[in-house]
Coordinates of C-alpha atoms in Angstrom, one line a residue:
M289 CA -49.1 -55.4 -43.6
N290 CA -45.5 -54.9 -44.5
R291 CA -45.3 -51.3 -45.7
S292 CA -45.1 -47.8 -44.2
F293 CA -47.4 -44.8 -44.7
A294 CA -46.4 -41.1 -44.8
Y295 CA -48.1 -38.4 -42.7
E296 CA -47.4 -34.7 -42.1
C297 CA -46.3 -33.5 -38.7
G298 CA -45.5 -30.0 -37.5
Q299 CA -42.7 -31.2 -35.3
D300 CA -39.6 -33.3 -35.7
L301 CA -40.5 -36.8 -34.5
P302 CA -37.7 -39.3 -33.8
A303 CA -37.9 -42.9 -34.7
G304 CA -40.0 -44.8 -32.1
A305 CA -42.5 -41.9 -31.5
I306 CA -46.0 -43.3 -30.9
V307 CA -48.7 -41.5 -32.8
K308 CA -52.4 -41.5 -33.5
V309 CA -53.2 -41.0 -37.2
P310 CA -56.2 -41.1 -39.5
F311 CA -56.3 -44.3 -41.5
G312 CA -59.2 -44.5 -44.0
A313 CA -62.4 -43.7 -42.2
R314 CA -61.0 -44.4 -38.7
F315 CA -58.1 -43.5 -36.5
T316 CA -55.3 -46.0 -35.5
Y317 CA -52.0 -46.0 -33.7
G318 CA -48.6 -46.3 -35.2
I319 CA -44.9 -45.9 -34.6
V320 CA -42.6 -43.4 -36.5
W321 CA -39.8 -45.1 -38.4
G322 CA -38.2 -42.0 -39.8
K323 CA -38.5 -39.2 -42.4
T324 CA -39.1 -39.7 -46.1
D325 CA -38.4 -37.5 -49.1
D326 CA -40.5 -39.6 -51.4
A327 CA -44.1 -38.8 -50.3
P328 CA -47.2 -37.4 -52.0
E329 CA -47.7 -33.6 -51.9
S330 CA -51.0 -33.9 -50.0
L331 CA -50.6 -35.8 -46.7
K332 CA -52.9 -36.3 -43.8
P333 CA -51.6 -34.8 -40.5
V334 CA -50.6 -36.7 -37.4
A335 CA -53.6 -36.4 -35.0
Q336 CA -51.7 -36.9 -31.7
V337 CA -48.3 -37.7 -30.4
L338 CA -48.7 -40.1 -27.5
G339 CA -45.2 -40.8 -26.3
Q340 CA -41.8 -42.2 -27.2
M341 CA -40.8 -45.8 -27.3
P342 CA -37.5 -46.8 -25.7
A343 CA -34.5 -46.5 -28.1
H344 CA -34.1 -50.3 -28.5
M345 CA -37.8 -51.0 -29.4
P346 CA -37.8 -50.2 -33.1
Q347 CA -34.6 -52.2 -33.5
F348 CA -36.0 -55.1 -31.6
I349 CA -39.3 -55.1 -33.5
K350 CA -37.5 -55.0 -36.8
W351 CA -35.3 -57.9 -35.7
V352 CA -38.3 -60.1 -34.7
A353 CA -39.9 -59.4 -38.1
E354 CA -36.8 -60.0 -40.2
Y355 CA -35.5 -63.0 -38.4
N356 CA -38.9 -64.8 -38.5
M357 CA -39.8 -63.4 -41.9
T358 CA -43.0 -61.9 -40.6
P359 CA -44.6 -58.7 -41.8
L360 CA -43.5 -55.8 -39.7
G361 CA -47.1 -54.7 -39.1
M362 CA -48.0 -58.0 -37.5
V363 CA -45.2 -57.6 -34.9
L364 CA -46.1 -53.9 -34.3
R365 CA -49.7 -54.9 -33.7
G366 CA -48.7 -56.6 -30.5
C367 CA -46.7 -53.7 -29.2
L368 CA -49.4 -51.2 -28.7
P369 CA -52.5 -51.7 -26.4
K370 CA -56.0 -50.8 -27.6
A371 CA -57.4 -47.3 -26.7
L372 CA -53.9 -46.1 -26.0
D373 CA -54.8 -42.5 -25.5
K374 CA -57.6 -43.4 -23.0
T375 CA -55.3 -45.5 -20.7
E376 CA -55.1 -44.2 -17.1
K377 CA -51.6 -43.4 -15.9
R378 CA -50.4 -44.6 -12.5
P379 CA -48.7 -42.2 -10.1
K380 CA -44.9 -42.4 -10.7
K381 CA -43.0 -44.3 -8.1
Q382 CA -39.5 -43.3 -7.0
M383 CA -37.1 -46.1 -8.0
D384 CA -34.6 -46.3 -5.2
A385 CA -32.5 -48.9 -3.5
Q386 CA -35.3 -50.0 -1.1
A387 CA -36.6 -52.8 -3.4
E388 CA -37.8 -55.4 -1.0
V389 CA -40.9 -55.5 1.2
C390 CA -39.6 -58.7 2.9
P391 CA -36.0 -59.9 2.8
I392 CA -35.1 -62.7 0.4
T393 CA -32.9 -65.3 2.1
L394 CA -31.1 -68.1 0.2
T395 CA -29.6 -71.4 1.2
P396 CA -25.8 -71.8 0.7
G397 CA -26.5 -73.7 -2.5
Q398 CA -28.8 -71.0 -3.8
Q399 CA -26.3 -68.3 -2.9
A400 CA -23.5 -70.1 -4.7
A401 CA -25.7 -70.3 -7.8
L402 CA -26.5 -66.6 -7.6
E403 CA -22.9 -65.7 -7.3
G404 CA -22.0 -68.0 -10.2
M405 CA -24.3 -66.0 -12.5
E406 CA -23.1 -63.0 -14.5
T407 CA -25.8 -60.3 -14.0
G408 CA -23.8 -57.1 -14.3
G409 CA -24.6 -56.6 -18.0
F410 CA -25.6 -58.7 -21.0
K411 CA -24.8 -62.4 -20.4
V412 CA -27.0 -65.4 -20.8
N413 CA -27.0 -67.5 -17.7
V414 CA -28.5 -71.0 -17.5
L415 CA -30.0 -71.7 -14.1
N416 CA -30.2 -75.5 -14.2
G417 CA -31.8 -77.0 -11.1
V418 CA -33.7 -80.1 -10.3
T419 CA -37.4 -79.8 -9.7
G420 CA -38.1 -78.2 -6.3
S421 CA -34.6 -76.9 -5.9
G422 CA -35.6 -73.3 -5.4
K423 CA -34.7 -71.7 -8.7
T424 CA -37.4 -69.0 -8.1
E425 CA -35.7 -67.7 -5.0
V426 CA -32.4 -67.4 -6.9
Y427 CA -33.9 -65.2 -9.7
L428 CA -35.9 -63.3 -7.1
K429 CA -32.6 -62.3 -5.6
A430 CA -31.2 -61.5 -9.0
A431 CA -34.2 -59.2 -9.6
E432 CA -33.5 -57.6 -6.2
K433 CA -30.0 -56.8 -7.3
A434 CA -31.2 -55.3 -10.6
L435 CA -33.7 -53.1 -8.8
K436 CA -31.1 -51.8 -6.3
Q437 CA -29.2 -50.6 -9.4
G438 CA -32.3 -48.7 -10.5
K439 CA -33.1 -51.2 -13.2
Q440 CA -36.3 -53.0 -14.2
A441 CA -36.8 -56.8 -14.3
L442 CA -38.9 -58.9 -16.7
V443 CA -39.9 -62.4 -15.7
M444 CA -41.5 -64.6 -18.4
V445 CA -43.6 -67.7 -17.8
P446 CA -44.9 -70.2 -20.4
E447 CA -48.5 -70.2 -19.2
I448 CA -51.0 -67.5 -18.2
A449 CA -52.1 -69.5 -15.1
L450 CA -48.5 -69.3 -13.7
T451 CA -48.6 -65.5 -13.5
S452 CA -51.0 -65.5 -10.5
Q453 CA -49.0 -67.9 -8.4
L454 CA -45.7 -66.2 -9.2
K455 CA -47.1 -62.7 -8.6
Q456 CA -48.0 -63.8 -5.0
R457 CA -44.4 -64.8 -4.4
F458 CA -43.0 -61.7 -5.9
A459 CA -45.4 -59.4 -4.1
K460 CA -44.0 -60.6 -0.8
H461 CA -40.7 -58.9 -1.7
F462 CA -41.5 -56.1 -4.2
D463 CA -44.1 -53.4 -4.0
D464 CA -44.7 -52.7 -7.6
V465 CA -45.3 -56.0 -9.5
M466 CA -47.2 -55.7 -12.8
V467 CA -48.6 -58.6 -14.9
W468 CA -49.1 -58.9 -18.7
H469 CA -50.9 -61.6 -20.7
S470 CA -53.5 -62.0 -23.3
S471 CA -56.4 -62.8 -21.0
M472 CA -56.3 -59.4 -19.2
T473 CA -58.8 -56.7 -20.0
D474 CA -57.8 -53.9 -22.3
L475 CA -57.7 -51.6 -19.3
G476 CA -55.5 -53.9 -17.3
R477 CA -53.1 -54.4 -20.2
G478 CA -53.1 -50.6 -20.8
K479 CA -52.2 -49.9 -17.2
T480 CA -49.3 -52.4 -17.3
W481 CA -48.1 -50.9 -20.7
Q482 CA -48.2 -47.4 -19.3
A483 CA -46.3 -48.5 -16.1
A484 CA -43.6 -49.9 -18.4
M485 CA -43.6 -46.9 -20.7
N486 CA -43.4 -44.3 -17.9
G487 CA -40.9 -46.2 -15.8
D488 CA -43.1 -46.1 -12.7
A489 CA -43.0 -49.9 -12.1
R490 CA -40.0 -52.1 -11.8
V491 CA -41.0 -55.8 -11.9
F492 CA -43.1 -57.3 -14.8
L493 CA -44.4 -60.8 -15.0
G494 CA -45.9 -62.1 -18.2
T495 CA -46.1 -64.6 -21.0
R496 CA -44.0 -64.4 -24.2
S497 CA -45.7 -61.2 -25.5
A498 CA -44.4 -59.3 -22.5
L499 CA -41.2 -59.0 -24.5
F500 CA -42.8 -56.1 -26.4
L501 CA -43.5 -54.0 -23.3
P502 CA -41.7 -50.6 -23.6
L503 CA -39.4 -51.2 -20.7
K504 CA -37.0 -48.2 -20.6
N505 CA -34.4 -49.4 -18.1
L506 CA -34.2 -53.2 -18.4
G507 CA -31.6 -54.8 -16.3
L508 CA -32.8 -58.5 -16.0
I509 CA -34.8 -60.9 -18.2
V510 CA -35.8 -64.3 -16.7
V511 CA -37.2 -67.0 -18.9
D512 CA -38.7 -69.5 -16.4
E513 CA -39.2 -73.0 -17.7
E514 CA -37.2 -72.0 -20.7
H515 CA -37.6 -75.4 -22.3
D516 CA -41.3 -75.1 -22.6
H517 CA -42.7 -75.2 -26.1
A518 CA -45.4 -72.7 -25.2
Y519 CA -42.7 -70.0 -25.7
K520 CA -42.9 -70.7 -29.5
Q521 CA -45.8 -68.6 -31.0
E522 CA -47.3 -70.8 -33.7
D523 CA -49.7 -68.1 -35.2
A524 CA -48.6 -64.9 -36.9
P525 CA -46.4 -63.3 -35.9
I526 CA -44.4 -66.5 -35.5
Y527 CA -41.4 -66.1 -33.1
H528 CA -39.8 -68.0 -30.2
G529 CA -40.0 -66.1 -26.9
R530 CA -36.8 -67.6 -25.5
D531 CA -34.7 -66.6 -28.5
A532 CA -36.3 -63.2 -28.7
A533 CA -35.5 -62.7 -25.0
V534 CA -31.8 -63.4 -25.6
M535 CA -31.8 -60.8 -28.4
L536 CA -33.6 -58.3 -26.3
G537 CA -31.0 -58.7 -23.5
K538 CA -28.2 -58.2 -26.1
M539 CA -29.9 -55.0 -27.4
T540 CA -30.5 -53.5 -23.9
G541 CA -27.5 -54.7 -22.1
A542 CA -29.7 -56.7 -19.7
A543 CA -28.6 -60.0 -18.1
V544 CA -30.7 -63.0 -19.2
V545 CA -31.5 -66.0 -17.0
L546 CA -32.8 -69.2 -18.6
A547 CA -34.2 -71.3 -15.8
S548 CA -35.2 -75.0 -16.1
A549 CA -34.8 -78.4 -14.5
T550 CA -34.8 -79.8 -18.1
P551 CA -33.1 -77.3 -20.4
S552 CA -33.7 -77.4 -24.1
L553 CA -31.1 -79.1 -26.2
E554 CA -30.3 -75.8 -27.9
T555 CA -29.6 -74.2 -24.5
M556 CA -27.5 -77.1 -23.3
I557 CA -25.4 -76.9 -26.5
N558 CA -24.8 -73.2 -26.0
A559 CA -23.9 -73.8 -22.3
Q560 CA -21.5 -76.6 -23.1
G561 CA -19.8 -74.5 -25.8
G562 CA -19.2 -71.7 -23.4
K563 CA -21.6 -69.3 -25.1
Y564 CA -23.9 -69.3 -22.0
A565 CA -22.8 -69.4 -18.4
Q566 CA -24.3 -72.2 -16.4
V567 CA -24.9 -72.9 -12.7
F568 CA -26.5 -75.9 -11.0
L569 CA -28.8 -76.6 -8.1
D570 CA -28.6 -80.4 -7.7
K571 CA -30.6 -80.8 -4.5
R572 CA -34.1 -80.0 -3.5
Y573 CA -34.9 -77.1 -1.2
D574 CA -35.1 -77.6 2.6
D575 CA -33.7 -81.2 2.5
A576 CA -36.7 -82.5 0.5
V577 CA -35.8 -85.7 -1.5
M578 CA -36.5 -86.5 -5.1
P579 CA -39.6 -88.7 -5.5
Q580 CA -39.4 -92.5 -5.8
I581 CA -40.2 -93.6 -9.4
I582 CA -42.0 -96.9 -10.0
A583 CA -42.5 -98.2 -13.6
V584 CA -45.5 -100.3 -14.4
D585 CA -45.4 -102.5 -17.6
M586 CA -48.9 -102.2 -18.9
R587 CA -48.3 -105.3 -21.1
R588 CA -48.4 -107.4 -18.0
Q589 CA -51.6 -106.0 -16.6
D590 CA -54.7 -108.1 -16.7
K591 CA -56.8 -108.2 -19.9
E592 CA -59.4 -105.7 -18.6
N593 CA -57.9 -102.9 -20.6
R594 CA -57.5 -100.9 -17.4
V595 CA -56.9 -97.1 -17.5
I596 CA -55.3 -97.2 -14.0
S597 CA -53.0 -100.1 -13.2
Q598 CA -53.3 -102.2 -10.0
E599 CA -50.1 -100.6 -8.7
L600 CA -51.3 -97.0 -9.3
E601 CA -54.8 -97.8 -7.8
Q602 CA -53.1 -99.1 -4.6
Q603 CA -51.0 -95.9 -4.4
L604 CA -54.0 -93.8 -5.0
R605 CA -55.9 -95.4 -2.1
Q606 CA -53.0 -95.1 0.3
T607 CA -52.4 -91.4 -0.6
F608 CA -56.0 -90.5 -0.2
E609 CA -56.3 -92.3 3.2
A610 CA -53.2 -90.4 4.4
G611 CA -55.0 -87.1 3.6
Q612 CA -52.5 -86.2 0.9
Q613 CA -53.0 -85.2 -2.8
S614 CA -52.4 -86.9 -6.1
I615 CA -52.3 -85.8 -9.7
M616 CA -52.9 -88.1 -12.7
Y617 CA -51.3 -87.0 -15.9
L618 CA -52.4 -87.8 -19.5
N619 CA -51.9 -85.4 -22.4
R620 CA -55.2 -86.2 -24.1
R621 CA -58.1 -83.9 -23.7
G622 CA -61.7 -84.9 -23.5
H623 CA -63.2 -88.3 -22.7
T624 CA -62.7 -90.4 -25.9
P625 CA -60.3 -89.3 -28.6
L626 CA -61.8 -91.4 -31.4
I627 CA -65.4 -92.4 -32.3
L628 CA -65.7 -94.7 -35.3
C629 CA -68.2 -96.9 -37.0
G630 CA -68.0 -100.5 -35.8
K631 CA -69.1 -101.8 -39.2
C632 CA -66.9 -99.9 -41.7
G633 CA -64.3 -98.3 -39.4
Q634 CA -65.0 -94.7 -40.6
A635 CA -64.0 -92.2 -37.9
V636 CA -66.2 -89.3 -37.1
G637 CA -64.2 -86.3 -38.4
C638 CA -64.4 -82.6 -38.5
P639 CA -65.9 -81.2 -41.7
D640 CA -63.4 -78.3 -41.7
C641 CA -60.2 -80.0 -40.5
A642 CA -58.4 -83.3 -41.2
S643 CA -58.9 -84.5 -37.6
A644 CA -61.2 -86.8 -35.7
L645 CA -63.8 -85.3 -33.4
V646 CA -63.2 -85.9 -29.6
W647 CA -66.0 -86.9 -27.3
H648 CA -66.3 -84.6 -24.3
E649 CA -68.5 -86.1 -21.7
K650 CA -69.0 -83.0 -19.6
H651 CA -70.5 -81.1 -22.6
A652 CA -72.0 -84.3 -24.2
R653 CA -70.6 -83.1 -27.5
L654 CA -68.1 -84.1 -30.1
M655 CA -65.5 -81.4 -30.5
C656 CA -62.7 -80.4 -32.9
H657 CA -59.6 -79.3 -31.0
Y658 CA -58.4 -77.2 -33.9
C659 CA -61.4 -75.1 -35.1
G660 CA -63.9 -75.6 -32.3
H661 CA -66.6 -77.3 -34.4
N662 CA -68.9 -79.4 -32.3
A663 CA -71.7 -81.9 -33.0
D664 CA -74.0 -84.4 -31.4
M665 CA -73.0 -88.1 -31.3
P666 CA -74.2 -89.5 -34.6
Q667 CA -76.6 -92.4 -34.6
V668 CA -76.0 -93.3 -38.3
C669 CA -72.5 -93.7 -40.0
A670 CA -72.0 -91.0 -42.7
L671 CA -70.2 -93.5 -44.9
C672 CA -72.0 -96.8 -44.8
T673 CA -75.3 -95.6 -43.1
A674 CA -75.1 -98.3 -40.5
E675 CA -77.3 -97.5 -37.4
D676 CA -76.2 -97.6 -33.8
K677 CA -72.7 -99.0 -34.6
M678 CA -70.6 -96.2 -33.1
I679 CA -67.8 -97.3 -30.8
S680 CA -65.3 -95.5 -28.6
V681 CA -61.6 -96.0 -28.9
G682 CA -59.0 -94.8 -26.4
F683 CA -59.3 -92.5 -23.4
G684 CA -58.7 -88.9 -22.4
V685 CA -58.5 -87.1 -19.1
E686 CA -62.3 -87.1 -18.5
K687 CA -62.3 -90.9 -18.7
V688 CA -59.3 -91.1 -16.3
A689 CA -61.2 -88.8 -13.9
R690 CA -64.2 -91.1 -14.0
A691 CA -61.9 -94.1 -13.3
V692 CA -60.4 -92.3 -10.3
Q693 CA -63.8 -91.4 -8.9
E694 CA -64.9 -95.1 -9.1
I695 CA -61.8 -96.1 -7.1
L696 CA -62.2 -93.2 -4.6
P697 CA -66.0 -92.4 -4.4
D698 CA -65.4 -89.9 -1.6
A699 CA -62.5 -88.0 -3.2
R700 CA -62.7 -84.5 -4.6
V701 CA -61.6 -85.1 -8.2
R702 CA -61.1 -82.3 -10.7
V703 CA -60.0 -82.1 -14.3
M704 CA -57.5 -79.5 -15.6
A705 CA -57.2 -79.1 -19.3
S706 CA -57.1 -76.0 -21.6
D707 CA -60.5 -76.6 -23.2
Y708 CA -62.2 -78.0 -20.1
I709 CA -61.9 -75.3 -17.5
G710 CA -61.3 -72.0 -19.4
K711 CA -61.0 -69.1 -16.9
Q712 CA -61.3 -71.5 -13.9
T713 CA -57.6 -72.3 -14.1
E714 CA -56.6 -69.9 -11.3
T715 CA -59.4 -71.2 -9.1
I716 CA -58.3 -74.8 -9.5
I717 CA -54.7 -73.9 -8.8
N718 CA -55.7 -72.1 -5.6
Q719 CA -57.9 -75.0 -4.6
M720 CA -55.1 -77.5 -5.2
T721 CA -52.6 -75.3 -3.3
N722 CA -55.0 -75.0 -0.3
G723 CA -55.7 -78.7 -0.2
E724 CA -59.3 -78.5 -1.4
I725 CA -58.8 -81.1 -4.2
D726 CA -57.7 -84.7 -3.5
V727 CA -57.0 -85.8 -7.1
L728 CA -56.3 -83.5 -10.0
V729 CA -56.4 -85.1 -13.4
G730 CA -54.9 -83.1 -16.2
T731 CA -52.9 -82.6 -19.4
Q732 CA -49.5 -81.1 -19.9
M733 CA -50.7 -78.0 -18.0
L734 CA -49.8 -80.0 -14.9
A735 CA -46.1 -80.1 -16.1
K736 CA -45.6 -76.4 -15.5
G737 CA -43.9 -74.9 -12.5
Y738 CA -46.7 -75.3 -10.0
N739 CA -45.9 -75.9 -6.3
F740 CA -48.5 -78.0 -4.4
P741 CA -47.2 -78.6 -0.9
Q742 CA -49.5 -81.5 -0.1
L743 CA -48.9 -83.4 -3.3
T744 CA -47.2 -86.7 -2.8
L745 CA -48.3 -88.9 -5.7
V746 CA -48.0 -88.5 -9.4
G747 CA -49.5 -91.0 -11.8
I748 CA -48.3 -90.9 -15.4
I749 CA -51.1 -92.8 -17.3
D750 CA -49.4 -93.2 -20.7
A751 CA -45.7 -92.4 -20.7
D752 CA -45.4 -93.5 -24.3
F753 CA -47.8 -90.9 -25.7
G754 CA -46.0 -88.2 -27.7
A755 CA -42.7 -90.0 -27.9
N756 CA -43.0 -91.2 -31.4
T757 CA -44.8 -88.5 -33.3
G758 CA -42.2 -87.9 -36.0
D759 CA -41.3 -84.5 -34.6
L760 CA -37.6 -84.0 -34.4
R761 CA -38.0 -82.9 -30.7
A762 CA -40.4 -85.7 -29.8
A763 CA -38.0 -87.6 -27.5
E764 CA -36.7 -84.4 -25.9
R765 CA -40.1 -83.0 -25.3
S766 CA -41.5 -86.2 -23.9
F767 CA -38.7 -86.5 -21.4
Q768 CA -39.0 -82.9 -20.4
V769 CA -42.7 -83.1 -19.8
L770 CA -42.5 -86.4 -17.8
T771 CA -39.6 -85.1 -15.7
Q772 CA -41.5 -81.9 -15.0
V773 CA -44.8 -83.6 -14.0
A774 CA -43.0 -86.1 -11.9
G775 CA -41.2 -83.2 -10.2
R776 CA -44.5 -81.9 -8.7
A777 CA -44.4 -84.7 -6.1
G778 CA -42.9 -84.6 -2.7
R779 CA -41.7 -81.1 -2.4
L780 CA -41.8 -81.0 1.4
A781 CA -39.1 -82.8 3.3
Q782 CA -41.6 -84.4 5.7
K783 CA -43.8 -85.7 2.8
P784 CA -41.7 -87.6 0.3
G785 CA -43.3 -88.3 -3.1
K786 CA -43.9 -91.3 -5.4
V787 CA -44.3 -91.4 -9.2
V788 CA -46.0 -94.3 -10.9
V789 CA -45.1 -94.5 -14.6
Q790 CA -47.4 -96.6 -16.8
S791 CA -45.8 -97.6 -20.0
H792 CA -46.1 -100.3 -22.7
N793 CA -42.4 -99.8 -23.3
P794 CA -40.7 -99.3 -19.9
D795 CA -37.3 -100.1 -21.4
S796 CA -37.4 -97.1 -23.7
A797 CA -34.6 -94.5 -23.5
I798 CA -37.1 -91.9 -22.2
V799 CA -38.6 -94.1 -19.4
S800 CA -35.1 -95.4 -18.5
A801 CA -33.7 -91.9 -18.2
L802 CA -36.7 -91.0 -15.9
L803 CA -36.2 -94.0 -13.7
S804 CA -32.4 -93.7 -13.4
G805 CA -32.3 -90.0 -13.1
N806 CA -29.5 -90.0 -15.7
A807 CA -30.5 -88.5 -19.0
N808 CA -27.0 -88.4 -20.4
P809 CA -27.4 -91.4 -22.8
L810 CA -30.7 -89.9 -24.0
W811 CA -29.1 -86.5 -24.7
A812 CA -26.1 -88.1 -26.4
A813 CA -28.3 -90.0 -28.8
E814 CA -30.3 -86.9 -29.5
I815 CA -27.2 -84.9 -30.3
Q816 CA -25.7 -87.6 -32.5
G817 CA -28.9 -87.9 -34.5
R818 CA -29.4 -84.2 -35.1
Q819 CA -25.7 -83.7 -36.0
A820 CA -25.9 -86.5 -38.5
L821 CA -29.0 -85.0 -40.1
M822 CA -28.0 -81.4 -39.9
L823 CA -31.0 -80.5 -37.8
P824 CA -31.4 -77.7 -35.2
P825 CA -29.3 -76.7 -33.3
F826 CA -26.6 -78.0 -35.8
G827 CA -28.4 -76.7 -38.9
W828 CA -31.3 -74.5 -39.9
L829 CA -34.8 -75.7 -40.6
A830 CA -37.7 -73.7 -42.1
A831 CA -41.2 -74.8 -42.8
V832 CA -42.9 -73.2 -45.8
I833 CA -46.7 -73.9 -45.6
I834 CA -48.9 -73.1 -48.6
S835 CA -52.6 -73.0 -47.8
G836 CA -55.8 -72.1 -49.5
P837 CA -59.3 -73.3 -50.6
S838 CA -58.1 -74.9 -53.9
V839 CA -55.8 -77.9 -53.9
D840 CA -55.1 -77.4 -57.7
R841 CA -53.9 -73.9 -57.2
I842 CA -51.7 -74.9 -54.2
L843 CA -50.1 -77.7 -56.2
A844 CA -49.4 -75.2 -59.1
I845 CA -47.5 -72.9 -56.7
C846 CA -45.7 -75.9 -55.2
K847 CA -44.7 -77.0 -58.7
D848 CA -43.3 -73.5 -59.5
L849 CA -41.5 -73.3 -56.2
S850 CA -39.9 -76.7 -56.7
A851 CA -38.7 -75.8 -60.2
V852 CA -37.2 -72.5 -59.1
F853 CA -35.4 -74.1 -56.1
A854 CA -33.1 -76.1 -58.4
H855 CA -31.1 -72.9 -58.6
Y856 CA -30.3 -73.0 -54.9
A857 CA -29.8 -76.7 -54.1
N858 CA -26.4 -78.0 -53.0
E859 CA -24.9 -80.2 -50.3
N860 CA -25.6 -77.5 -47.7
V861 CA -29.1 -76.6 -48.9
K862 CA -31.8 -79.2 -49.3
L863 CA -35.5 -79.0 -49.9
L864 CA -38.0 -81.7 -48.8
G865 CA -41.5 -81.8 -50.2
P866 CA -43.9 -80.6 -51.2
A867 CA -46.1 -83.0 -49.2
P868 CA -49.6 -82.7 -47.7
A869 CA -49.3 -81.4 -44.1
V870 CA -50.1 -83.9 -41.4
L871 CA -53.1 -81.7 -40.7
Y872 CA -54.0 -81.7 -44.4
K873 CA -57.1 -79.5 -43.9
L874 CA -57.4 -76.8 -41.2
R875 CA -60.4 -74.5 -40.7
G876 CA -61.5 -75.2 -44.3
Q877 CA -58.1 -74.5 -45.8
F878 CA -56.0 -77.2 -47.6
R879 CA -52.3 -77.3 -46.6
Y880 CA -49.1 -78.4 -48.3
R881 CA -45.6 -77.9 -46.9
F882 CA -42.0 -77.8 -47.8
L883 CA -39.1 -78.3 -45.3
L884 CA -35.9 -76.3 -46.1
K885 CA -32.8 -77.7 -44.4
T886 CA -29.5 -75.9 -44.5
A887 CA -26.1 -75.8 -42.9
R888 CA -25.6 -73.4 -40.0
S889 CA -23.4 -71.2 -42.2
V890 CA -26.3 -70.4 -44.6
N891 CA -28.3 -67.2 -44.2
I892 CA -31.6 -69.1 -44.4
Q893 CA -33.8 -65.9 -44.3
A894 CA -32.0 -64.4 -47.3
L895 CA -32.3 -67.6 -49.2
L896 CA -36.0 -67.9 -48.4
A897 CA -36.7 -64.3 -49.3
D898 CA -34.9 -64.6 -52.7
W899 CA -36.6 -68.0 -53.5
L900 CA -40.1 -67.0 -52.6
K901 CA -40.1 -63.7 -54.4
R902 CA -39.4 -65.6 -57.7
V903 CA -42.9 -67.1 -57.7
P904 CA -45.8 -64.8 -58.2
A905 CA -48.4 -64.5 -55.4
H906 CA -51.8 -66.1 -56.0
K907 CA -55.1 -64.7 -54.7
D908 CA -56.5 -66.5 -51.7
I909 CA -53.3 -68.6 -51.4
T910 CA -51.2 -68.0 -48.2
V911 CA -47.5 -68.7 -48.0
R912 CA -46.3 -68.8 -44.4
V913 CA -42.7 -69.3 -43.2
D914 CA -41.8 -70.8 -39.8
I915 CA -38.1 -70.6 -38.9
N916 CA -37.0 -73.6 -36.8
P917 CA -40.6 -75.0 -36.5
Y918 CA -41.7 -76.7 -33.3
S919 CA -45.0 -78.0 -34.8
F920 CA -45.0 -80.3 -37.7
M921 CA -48.8 -80.5 -38.1

């Protein structure tokens, strides 16, 4: 919803006031945006005034909506918890200079990094440190400085599972640490929201939606693993948590720290241009060394179509016999990614999405990873009616786990993937940390900022997967993920690590950068390519996705949009498409997309707004805009 509603109130309410109002046959919550002289004579009264948002919040909410061309109501919906007037309030804490429970001590390198950051007001600082260098301790100390000034600190992480491990570390130093993420109960989210609103807590840890907490006295914003694509919200409201964090810091005067061992290209360009300050941690904490990286050319393996190479099998055995831990990384969920008919070649697909169903051995079901549809393994081909001809193609993490268990029958092997473990994530992280798992097999969830002290071996099963997807960030993202997952190994000085990288193209720029530890040639090629094509961060890109139940009606809108766009096209403004989306059908809706590409000097939001309003809306047809898209599906 992108409109406001008028109500009568017996008192003068400023912008940002939180109210409970009648809305149809029910009551709902809203935020006051101002007065109006253009309202009906008969208005419903405001039922209850529940509080006042910090002064920056209406401005920030409006910026998120306008920048991302998202209805204001969608952004507002994420700003207020459910049952707001029933939320219990915590006793207010006195915010004083005694911030720490235990002292935070830094190494000389960490102290130098802290002193190199500008945290006295708004400034974006890039904390660039190799994996295991102790970046967390540096921004812990930065948070301590903010708290001693009577300020609040917000620390963002890309995954819900990271909040628990990080809270344990923060709780050793601060006595009022609050957590915020989507898997919390309504009561838990309400308590955190009230603690932010009332100013009676000082440290907040959360995922990207924590940006919308009503923090009244914000002094520091940390975006940990700032490169992570999980910060980009793909569903409405669409926004990028890292970019929104920078704007929030600007509006509140808070310092911003972007921490990563593999900064995004956008962040690197801003740092190189002097827009962001940058400090480095080039050595691991406590004299630990970077892991040894071994490349295995899978083209030279025997013809048994092995999932795990001979070299990796040998390293697995040695690591297990030494009583140490391993992780096996493959970014493919399930057991088998493709089931097809051996007679006609028809893949078993989802009826509601343009995607193949994935076989999950644990559940003995075929599953769609987009809409959740599941089915039994078919005995008859739906296309040619051949019986008992279904064959499996490829492998996922479940098949890797089975291969590991065959190599190490006595090992404790677990799988970690978003659809496999659900709410067991925290349990598995704790088990791995405590040494209760010998081999953890998982997807890119393993590439997050976890710290497993006994982990000495990382096996990368398919280093080539994801590097050639057609996504403009494919090479960047692949290198970041591989570097991060490799960086889990050997974080203790007395237990050096090894990484075995299985690849069918070990001479690729990505694998070469990983082996050499020098990514400069890779980044130079990426920068040159994006500059030449006017792609982010050197130009603007916007996806316009048209979806609905009727292809004919979608194509009619696409035709109208193409005709109208001729008015805007020039050397700095180009339109690609329309074309069927890669995921042509999703949850029963057909999808076509345009890509709008402009020079950096163009106001792409204004151009889009003017262009799209010239074509009438159609019932049941949705037009969605994604500014600087991260997904091209």
